[in-house]
Coordinates of N, CA and C in Angstrom, one line a residue:
M868 N -2.0 21.1 10.3 CA -2.6 20.5 9.1 C -3.2 21.7 8.3
S869 N -2.7 21.9 7.1 CA -3.2 23.0 6.3 C -4.6 22.6 5.8
D870 N -5.4 23.7 5.4 CA -6.7 23.5 4.9 C -6.8 22.6 3.7
K871 N -5.8 22.8 2.7 CA -5.8 22.0 1.5 C -5.5 20.6 1.8
F872 N -4.6 20.3 2.8 CA -4.2 19.0 3.1 C -5.4 18.3 3.7
H873 N -6.1 19.0 4.6 CA -7.3 18.4 5.2 C -8.4 18.1 4.2
K874 N -8.6 19.0 3.2 CA -9.6 18.8 2.1 C -9.2 17.5 1.3
A875 N -7.9 17.4 0.9 CA -7.5 16.3 0.1 C -7.6 15.0 0.8
L876 N -7.2 15.0 2.1 CA -7.2 13.8 2.9 C -8.7 13.3 3.1
T877 N -9.6 14.3 3.4 CA -11.0 14.0 3.6 C -11.6 13.4 2.3
A878 N -11.2 13.9 1.1 CA -11.7 13.4 -0.1 C -11.2 12.0 -0.4
I879 N -10.0 11.8 -0.1 CA -9.4 10.4 -0.3 C -10.1 9.4 0.5
D880 N -10.3 9.8 1.8 CA -10.9 8.8 2.7 C -12.4 8.6 2.4
A881 N -13.0 9.6 1.9 CA -14.4 9.5 1.4 C -14.5 8.5 0.3
A882 N -13.5 8.5 -0.6 CA -13.5 7.5 -1.7 C -13.3 6.1 -1.1
H883 N -12.3 6.0 -0.2 CA -12.1 4.7 0.5 C -13.3 4.2 1.2
S884 N -14.1 5.0 1.7 CA -15.3 4.6 2.5 C -16.4 4.0 1.7
E885 N -16.3 4.2 0.3 CA -17.2 3.6 -0.6 C -16.9 2.2 -0.9
D886 N -15.8 1.7 -0.5 CA -15.4 0.3 -0.8 C -16.4 -0.7 -0.2
P887 N -17.1 -1.5 -1.0 CA -18.1 -2.4 -0.5 C -17.5 -3.6 0.3
N888 N -16.2 -3.8 0.1 CA -15.5 -4.9 0.9 C -15.2 -4.4 2.3
V889 N -15.4 -5.2 3.3 CA -15.2 -4.7 4.7 C -14.3 -5.7 5.4
V890 N -13.7 -5.2 6.5 CA -12.9 -6.0 7.4 C -13.5 -5.7 8.8
T891 N -13.4 -6.7 9.7 CA -13.9 -6.6 11.1 C -12.7 -6.2 12.0
K892 N -12.9 -5.2 12.7 CA -11.8 -4.7 13.7 C -12.4 -4.8 15.1
N893 N -11.6 -5.2 16.0 CA -12.0 -5.3 17.4 C -11.4 -4.1 18.2
D894 N -12.4 -3.2 18.6 CA -12.0 -2.0 19.3 C -12.6 -2.0 20.7
T895 N -11.7 -2.3 21.7 CA -12.2 -2.4 23.1 C -13.5 -3.2 23.2
D896 N -13.4 -4.4 22.9 CA -14.5 -5.4 23.1 C -15.7 -5.3 22.1
N897 N -15.6 -4.3 21.2 CA -16.6 -4.2 20.2 C -16.1 -4.4 18.8
D898 N -16.7 -5.3 18.1 CA -16.4 -5.6 16.7 C -17.0 -4.6 15.8
T899 N -16.3 -3.9 15.0 CA -16.8 -3.0 14.0 C -16.3 -3.3 12.6
T900 N -17.2 -3.1 11.6 CA -16.7 -3.3 10.3 C -16.3 -2.0 9.7
V901 N -15.2 -2.1 8.9 CA -14.6 -0.9 8.2 C -14.4 -1.2 6.8
P902 N -14.7 -0.3 5.8 CA -14.4 -0.5 4.4 C -12.9 -0.9 4.3
Y903 N -12.6 -2.0 3.5 CA -11.3 -2.5 3.5 C -10.3 -1.4 3.1
E904 N -10.5 -0.6 2.0 CA -9.6 0.3 1.6 C -9.3 1.4 2.6
L905 N -10.3 1.8 3.4 CA -10.1 2.8 4.4 C -9.2 2.2 5.5
H906 N -9.4 0.9 5.8 CA -8.6 0.2 6.8 C -7.1 0.1 6.3
Y907 N -7.0 -0.2 5.0 CA -5.6 -0.3 4.4 C -4.9 1.1 4.4
A908 N -5.7 2.1 4.0 CA -5.1 3.5 4.0 C -4.6 3.9 5.4
Q909 N -5.4 3.6 6.4 CA -5.1 3.9 7.8 C -3.8 3.2 8.2
K910 N -3.7 1.9 7.8 CA -2.5 1.1 8.1 C -1.3 1.8 7.5
M911 N -1.4 2.2 6.2 CA -0.3 2.8 5.5 C 0.1 4.1 6.3
T912 N -0.8 4.9 6.7 CA -0.4 6.1 7.5 C 0.2 5.8 8.8
S913 N -0.3 4.7 9.5 CA 0.3 4.3 10.7 C 1.7 3.9 10.6
Y914 N 2.0 3.1 9.5 CA 3.4 2.7 9.3 C 4.3 3.9 8.9
L915 N 3.7 4.8 8.1 CA 4.5 6.0 7.7 C 4.9 6.8 9.0
D916 N 4.0 6.9 9.9 CA 4.3 7.6 11.2 C 5.4 7.0 11.9
A917 N 5.4 5.6 11.9 CA 6.5 4.9 12.6 C 7.8 5.0 11.8
Y918 N 7.7 5.1 10.5 CA 8.9 5.1 9.7 C 9.5 6.5 9.6
N919 N 8.7 7.5 9.5 CA 9.1 8.9 9.4 C 8.0 9.9 9.8
A920 N 8.0 10.2 11.1 CA 6.9 11.1 11.6 C 7.0 12.5 10.9
Q921 N 8.1 12.9 10.3 CA 8.3 14.2 9.7 C 8.0 14.2 8.2
A922 N 7.4 13.2 7.7 CA 7.1 13.0 6.3 C 6.4 14.2 5.8
S923 N 6.6 14.6 4.5 CA 6.0 15.8 3.9 C 4.5 15.5 3.7
D924 N 3.7 16.5 3.6 CA 2.3 16.4 3.3 C 2.0 15.7 2.0
L925 N 2.8 16.0 1.0 CA 2.6 15.3 -0.3 C 2.8 13.8 -0.3
L926 N 3.8 13.4 0.5 CA 4.1 12.0 0.7 C 2.9 11.4 1.5
R927 N 2.5 12.1 2.5 CA 1.3 11.6 3.3 C 0.1 11.3 2.4
L928 N -0.2 12.2 1.5 CA -1.3 12.1 0.6 C -1.1 10.9 -0.3
A929 N 0.1 10.8 -0.9 CA 0.4 9.7 -1.8 C 0.2 8.3 -1.1
I930 N 0.7 8.3 0.2 CA 0.6 7.1 1.0 C -0.9 6.7 1.2
R931 N -1.7 7.7 1.5 CA -3.1 7.5 1.8 C -3.9 7.1 0.5
A932 N -3.4 7.5 -0.6 CA -4.1 7.3 -1.9 C -3.6 6.1 -2.6
Q933 N -2.8 5.3 -2.0 CA -2.1 4.2 -2.7 C -3.0 3.2 -3.4
H934 N -4.2 2.9 -2.8 CA -5.1 2.0 -3.4 C -6.4 2.7 -3.8
L935 N -6.4 3.9 -4.2 CA -7.6 4.7 -4.4 C -8.5 4.1 -5.4
R936 N -9.7 3.7 -4.9 CA -10.8 3.1 -5.7 C -10.3 1.8 -6.4
R937 N -9.4 1.1 -5.8 CA -8.9 -0.1 -6.4 C -9.9 -1.2 -6.6
W938 N -10.9 -1.3 -5.7 CA -11.9 -2.3 -5.8 C -12.7 -2.2 -7.1
E939 N -12.7 -1.0 -7.7 CA -13.5 -0.8 -9.0 C -12.9 -1.5 -10.2
V940 N -11.6 -2.0 -10.0 CA -11.0 -2.7 -11.1 C -10.4 -4.0 -10.5
P941 N -11.3 -5.0 -10.4 CA -10.8 -6.3 -9.8 C -9.8 -7.0 -10.6
R942 N -9.0 -7.8 -10.0 CA -8.0 -8.6 -10.7 C -8.6 -9.5 -11.8
S943 N -9.8 -9.9 -11.5 CA -10.5 -10.8 -12.5 C -10.9 -10.1 -13.8
S944 N -10.7 -8.8 -13.8 CA -11.0 -8.0 -15.1 C -9.9 -8.1 -16.1
Y945 N -8.8 -8.7 -15.7 CA -7.6 -9.0 -16.6 C -7.3 -10.5 -16.6
P946 N -6.7 -11.0 -17.7 CA -6.4 -12.4 -17.8 C -5.6 -12.9 -16.6
A947 N -5.9 -14.2 -16.2 CA -5.2 -14.8 -15.1 C -3.8 -15.3 -15.5
T948 N -3.0 -14.4 -16.0 CA -1.6 -14.8 -16.5 C -0.7 -13.7 -15.9
K949 N 0.6 -14.0 -16.0 CA 1.6 -13.0 -15.6 C 1.5 -11.7 -16.3
V950 N 1.3 -11.8 -17.6 CA 1.1 -10.6 -18.4 C -0.1 -9.8 -18.0
G951 N -1.2 -10.6 -17.7 CA -2.5 -10.0 -17.3 C -2.3 -9.3 -15.9
Y952 N -1.5 -9.9 -15.0 CA -1.3 -9.4 -13.7 C -0.5 -8.0 -13.8
F953 N 0.5 -8.0 -14.6 CA 1.3 -6.8 -14.8 C 0.5 -5.7 -15.5
G954 N -0.4 -6.1 -16.4 CA -1.2 -5.1 -17.1 C -2.2 -4.5 -16.1
W955 N -2.8 -5.3 -15.2 CA -3.7 -4.9 -14.2 C -3.0 -3.9 -13.3
R956 N -1.8 -4.3 -12.8 CA -1.0 -3.4 -11.9 C -0.7 -2.1 -12.5
T957 N -0.3 -2.1 -13.8 CA 0.1 -0.8 -14.4 C -1.1 0.1 -14.6
Y958 N -2.2 -0.5 -15.0 CA -3.4 0.3 -15.2 C -3.8 0.9 -13.9
L959 N -3.8 0.1 -12.8 CA -4.2 0.6 -11.5 C -3.4 1.7 -11.0
K960 N -2.0 1.6 -11.1 CA -1.2 2.7 -10.5 C -1.4 4.0 -11.3
N961 N -1.6 3.9 -12.6 CA -1.8 5.1 -13.4 C -3.2 5.7 -13.1
R962 N -4.2 4.9 -12.9 CA -5.5 5.3 -12.6 C -5.6 6.0 -11.2
Q963 N -5.0 5.3 -10.3 CA -4.9 5.8 -8.9 C -4.2 7.1 -8.8
A964 N -3.1 7.2 -9.6 CA -2.3 8.5 -9.6 C -3.1 9.6 -10.2
E965 N -3.9 9.4 -11.3 CA -4.7 10.4 -11.9 C -5.8 10.9 -10.9
L966 N -6.5 9.9 -10.3 CA -7.5 10.2 -9.3 C -6.9 11.1 -8.1
A967 N -5.8 10.7 -7.6 CA -5.2 11.4 -6.5 C -4.8 12.8 -7.0
Q968 N -4.2 12.9 -8.2 CA -3.8 14.2 -8.7 C -5.0 15.2 -8.8
Q969 N -6.1 14.7 -9.3 CA -7.3 15.5 -9.4 C -7.8 16.0 -8.0
I970 N -7.8 15.1 -7.1 CA -8.2 15.4 -5.7 C -7.4 16.5 -5.1
C971 N -6.1 16.4 -5.4 CA -5.2 17.5 -4.9 C -5.4 18.8 -5.5
V972 N -5.6 18.8 -6.8 CA -5.9 20.1 -7.6 C -7.2 20.7 -7.0
D973 N -8.3 19.8 -6.8 CA -9.5 20.3 -6.3 C -9.4 20.9 -4.9
A974 N -8.4 20.3 -4.1 CA -8.2 20.8 -2.8 C -7.4 22.1 -2.7
G975 N -6.8 22.5 -3.8 CA -6.1 23.8 -3.8 C -4.6 23.6 -3.9
Y976 N -4.1 22.4 -4.2 CA -2.7 22.3 -4.4 C -2.4 22.7 -5.9
T977 N -1.1 23.2 -6.1 CA -0.7 23.6 -7.4 C -0.6 22.4 -8.3
E978 N -0.5 22.7 -9.6 CA -0.4 21.6 -10.6 C 0.9 20.8 -10.3
A979 N 2.0 21.5 -10.0 CA 3.3 20.8 -9.7 C 3.2 19.9 -8.5
E980 N 2.5 20.4 -7.4 CA 2.4 19.6 -6.2 C 1.5 18.4 -6.4
S981 N 0.4 18.6 -7.2 CA -0.5 17.5 -7.5 C 0.2 16.5 -8.4
Q982 N 1.0 16.9 -9.3 CA 1.8 16.0 -10.1 C 2.8 15.2 -9.3
R983 N 3.3 15.8 -8.3 CA 4.3 15.1 -7.4 C 3.6 14.0 -6.6
V984 N 2.4 14.3 -6.1 CA 1.6 13.2 -5.5 C 1.4 12.1 -6.4
A985 N 1.0 12.4 -7.7 CA 0.7 11.4 -8.7 C 2.0 10.5 -9.0
A986 N 3.1 11.2 -9.1 CA 4.4 10.5 -9.3 C 4.7 9.6 -8.2
L987 N 4.5 10.0 -7.0 CA 4.7 9.1 -5.8 C 3.8 7.9 -5.8
V988 N 2.5 8.1 -6.1 CA 1.6 7.0 -6.2 C 2.0 6.0 -7.2
R989 N 2.6 6.5 -8.4 CA 3.1 5.6 -9.4 C 4.4 5.0 -9.1
K990 N 5.1 5.5 -8.0 CA 6.5 5.1 -7.7 C 7.4 5.3 -8.8
D991 N 7.3 6.5 -9.5 CA 8.1 6.8 -10.7 C 9.6 6.6 -10.5
D992 N 10.1 7.1 -9.4 CA 11.5 7.2 -9.2 C 12.1 6.1 -8.3
L993 N 11.4 5.0 -8.2 CA 11.9 3.9 -7.3 C 13.3 3.4 -7.7
R994 N 13.5 3.2 -9.0 CA 14.8 2.6 -9.4 C 15.9 3.7 -9.3
K995 N 15.5 4.9 -9.1 CA 16.6 6.0 -8.9 C 16.9 6.2 -7.4
E996 N 16.3 5.3 -6.6 CA 16.5 5.4 -5.1 C 16.1 6.7 -4.6
E997 N 15.0 7.3 -5.1 CA 14.6 8.6 -4.5 C 14.0 8.3 -3.2
E998 N 14.3 9.2 -2.2 CA 14.0 8.9 -0.8 C 12.5 8.7 -0.5
E999 N 11.7 9.6 -0.9 CA 10.3 9.5 -0.6 C 9.6 8.4 -1.3
T1000 N 10.0 8.1 -2.5 CA 9.5 6.9 -3.3 C 9.9 5.6 -2.5
Q1001 N 11.1 5.5 -2.1 CA 11.5 4.4 -1.3 C 10.8 4.2 0.0
T1002 N 10.5 5.3 0.6 CA 9.7 5.3 1.9 C 8.3 4.7 1.6
L1003 N 7.7 5.2 0.5 CA 6.4 4.7 0.1 C 6.4 3.2 -0.1
E1004 N 7.5 2.7 -0.8 CA 7.6 1.3 -1.1 C 7.8 0.5 0.1
D1005 N 8.6 1.0 1.0 CA 8.9 0.3 2.3 C 7.6 0.2 3.1
V1006 N 6.8 1.3 3.2 CA 5.5 1.3 3.9 C 4.6 0.3 3.3
A1007 N 4.5 0.2 2.0 CA 3.6 -0.7 1.3 C 4.0 -2.2 1.6
C1008 N 5.3 -2.4 1.6 CA 5.7 -3.8 1.9 C 5.5 -4.1 3.4
L1009 N 5.6 -3.2 4.3 CA 5.4 -3.4 5.7 C 3.9 -3.7 5.9
V1010 N 3.0 -3.0 5.3 CA 1.6 -3.3 5.4 C 1.2 -4.6 4.9
F1011 N 1.8 -5.0 3.7 CA 1.6 -6.3 3.2 C 2.0 -7.4 4.2
L1012 N 3.2 -7.3 4.8 CA 3.7 -8.3 5.7 C 2.8 -8.3 7.0
D1013 N 2.4 -7.2 7.4 CA 1.6 -7.1 8.7 C 0.1 -7.5 8.5
D1014 N -0.4 -7.0 7.4 CA -1.9 -7.1 7.3 C -2.4 -8.1 6.3
Q1015 N -1.6 -8.5 5.3 CA -2.1 -9.3 4.2 C -1.4 -10.7 4.1
F1016 N -0.2 -10.7 4.5 CA 0.7 -11.9 4.3 C 0.1 -13.2 4.7
E1017 N -0.4 -13.3 6.0 CA -1.0 -14.5 6.5 C -2.1 -15.1 5.7
A1018 N -3.1 -14.2 5.3 CA -4.3 -14.6 4.5 C -3.8 -15.0 3.1
F1019 N -2.9 -14.2 2.6 CA -2.4 -14.5 1.2 C -1.7 -15.8 1.2
E1020 N -1.0 -16.1 2.2 CA -0.2 -17.4 2.2 C -1.2 -18.6 2.3
K1021 N -2.3 -18.5 3.1 CA -3.3 -19.5 3.2 C -4.0 -19.7 1.9
N1022 N -4.4 -18.7 1.2 CA -5.1 -18.8 0.0 C -4.2 -19.3 -1.2
L1023 N -2.9 -18.9 -1.2 CA -2.0 -19.4 -2.2 C -1.7 -20.9 -2.0
N1024 N -1.4 -21.2 -0.8 CA -1.1 -22.6 -0.4 C 0.0 -23.2 -1.3
D1025 N 1.0 -22.5 -1.5 CA 2.2 -22.9 -2.3 C 3.4 -22.3 -1.7
E1026 N 4.1 -23.2 -0.9 CA 5.3 -22.6 -0.2 C 6.4 -22.1 -1.1
E1027 N 6.6 -22.7 -2.2 CA 7.7 -22.3 -3.1 C 7.4 -20.9 -3.7
K1028 N 6.1 -20.7 -4.1 CA 5.7 -19.4 -4.6 C 5.8 -18.3 -3.6
M1029 N 5.3 -18.7 -2.3 CA 5.3 -17.7 -1.3 C 6.7 -17.3 -0.9
V1030 N 7.6 -18.2 -0.8 CA 9.0 -17.9 -0.5 C 9.5 -16.9 -1.6
G1031 N 9.2 -17.2 -2.8 CA 9.6 -16.4 -3.9 C 9.1 -14.9 -3.8
I1032 N 7.8 -14.8 -3.4 CA 7.2 -13.5 -3.2 C 7.8 -12.8 -2.1
L1033 N 8.2 -13.5 -1.0 CA 8.8 -12.8 0.1 C 10.2 -12.4 -0.3
K1034 N 10.9 -13.1 -1.1 CA 12.3 -12.7 -1.6 C 12.2 -11.4 -2.4
K1035 N 11.2 -11.4 -3.3 CA 11.0 -10.2 -4.1 C 10.6 -9.0 -3.2
T1036 N 9.7 -9.2 -2.2 CA 9.3 -8.1 -1.3 C 10.5 -7.6 -0.6
W1037 N 11.4 -8.5 -0.1 CA 12.6 -8.1 0.7 C 13.5 -7.3 -0.2
A1038 N 13.6 -7.7 -1.4 CA 14.5 -7.0 -2.4 C 14.1 -5.6 -2.6
K1039 N 12.8 -5.3 -2.5 CA 12.3 -3.9 -2.8 C 12.5 -3.0 -1.6
M1040 N 12.8 -3.5 -0.4 CA 12.9 -2.7 0.8 C 14.3 -2.2 1.1
S1041 N 14.4 -1.1 1.7 CA 15.6 -0.5 2.2 C 16.0 -1.2 3.5
E1042 N 17.2 -1.0 4.0 CA 17.7 -1.6 5.2 C 16.8 -1.2 6.4
K1043 N 16.3 0.1 6.4 CA 15.5 0.5 7.4 C 14.1 -0.2 7.4
G1044 N 13.6 -0.4 6.2 CA 12.3 -1.1 6.1 C 12.5 -2.6 6.5
R1045 N 13.6 -3.2 6.1 CA 13.8 -4.6 6.5 C 13.9 -4.7 8.0
G1046 N 14.5 -3.8 8.7 CA 14.6 -3.8 10.1 C 13.3 -3.7 10.8
M1047 N 12.4 -2.8 10.2 CA 11.0 -2.7 10.8 C 10.2 -4.0 10.5
A1048 N 10.5 -4.6 9.3 CA 9.7 -5.8 9.0 C 10.0 -7.0 10.0
L1049 N 11.3 -7.0 10.4 CA 11.7 -8.1 11.4 C 11.0 -7.9 12.7
Q1050 N 10.5 -6.7 13.0 CA 9.8 -6.5 14.3 C 8.3 -6.8 14.3
I1051 N 7.8 -7.1 13.1 CA 6.3 -7.4 13.0 C 6.0 -8.7 13.6
T1052 N 4.9 -8.7 14.4 CA 4.4 -9.9 15.1 C 3.8 -10.8 14.0
M1053 N 4.2 -12.0 13.9 CA 3.7 -12.9 12.9 C 3.4 -14.3 13.5
S1054 N 2.6 -15.1 12.8 CA 2.3 -16.4 13.2 C 3.6 -17.2 13.0
D1055 N 3.7 -18.4 13.7 CA 4.9 -19.3 13.5 C 5.1 -19.7 12.1
R1056 N 4.0 -19.9 11.4 CA 4.1 -20.3 10.0 C 4.7 -19.2 9.1
C1057 N 4.2 -18.0 9.3 CA 4.7 -16.9 8.6 C 6.2 -16.6 8.9
K1058 N 6.6 -16.7 10.2 CA 8.0 -16.6 10.6 C 8.9 -17.6 9.9
E1059 N 8.4 -18.8 9.8 CA 9.1 -19.9 9.1 C 9.4 -19.6 7.7
L1060 N 8.3 -19.1 7.0 CA 8.5 -18.7 5.6 C 9.4 -17.6 5.4
V1061 N 9.4 -16.6 6.3 CA 10.3 -15.4 6.2 C 11.7 -15.9 6.4
Q1062 N 12.0 -16.8 7.3 CA 13.3 -17.4 7.5 C 13.8 -18.1 6.3
K1063 N 12.9 -18.9 5.7 CA 13.3 -19.6 4.5 C 13.7 -18.6 3.3
A1064 N 12.9 -17.6 3.2 CA 13.1 -16.6 2.2 C 14.5 -15.9 2.4
L1065 N 14.9 -15.7 3.6 CA 16.1 -14.9 3.9 C 17.3 -15.8 4.1
A1066 N 17.1 -17.1 4.0 CA 18.2 -18.1 4.2 C 19.2 -18.0 3.0

């Protein structure tokens, strides 16, 4: 691990640690609370390691910075419409990319390297099937299915919409990502919905 990578990663995680939203994790019989965005970032890194242990440092930083300070711009700050949702998502990805880029510059990365991290955070080349961008998309989808899907489904309480979301999620993933998704341990209800989405 280079010094600049360590500095950038430490700064990203320090920002995540300020998230006031927490999750409870059970570690060897002890329940501990962790800031949600730090938990999410660690999940992203864990899935990246399983997906590609040889991933570049720049991809690793982009993966870790995927939701950088996201809690500061809640969904409720935009209209509860489809247009509002996409406006919120677009603003977030650009803001998160700018924050990540500055952290990388401050840590000693070149402007070009820092801009590359920002481009990955924004997923600029996803439609061009760029390998690292697709890896990031796959990892984000895997974390959604593993860590957020069940609670999201319960809150949505709309099978048709949930099946539609799963179809869109599946369409974003590569064959490798889909194969890993099918190995995720899920509740019977979640498995049922995935089967309906893939039917």
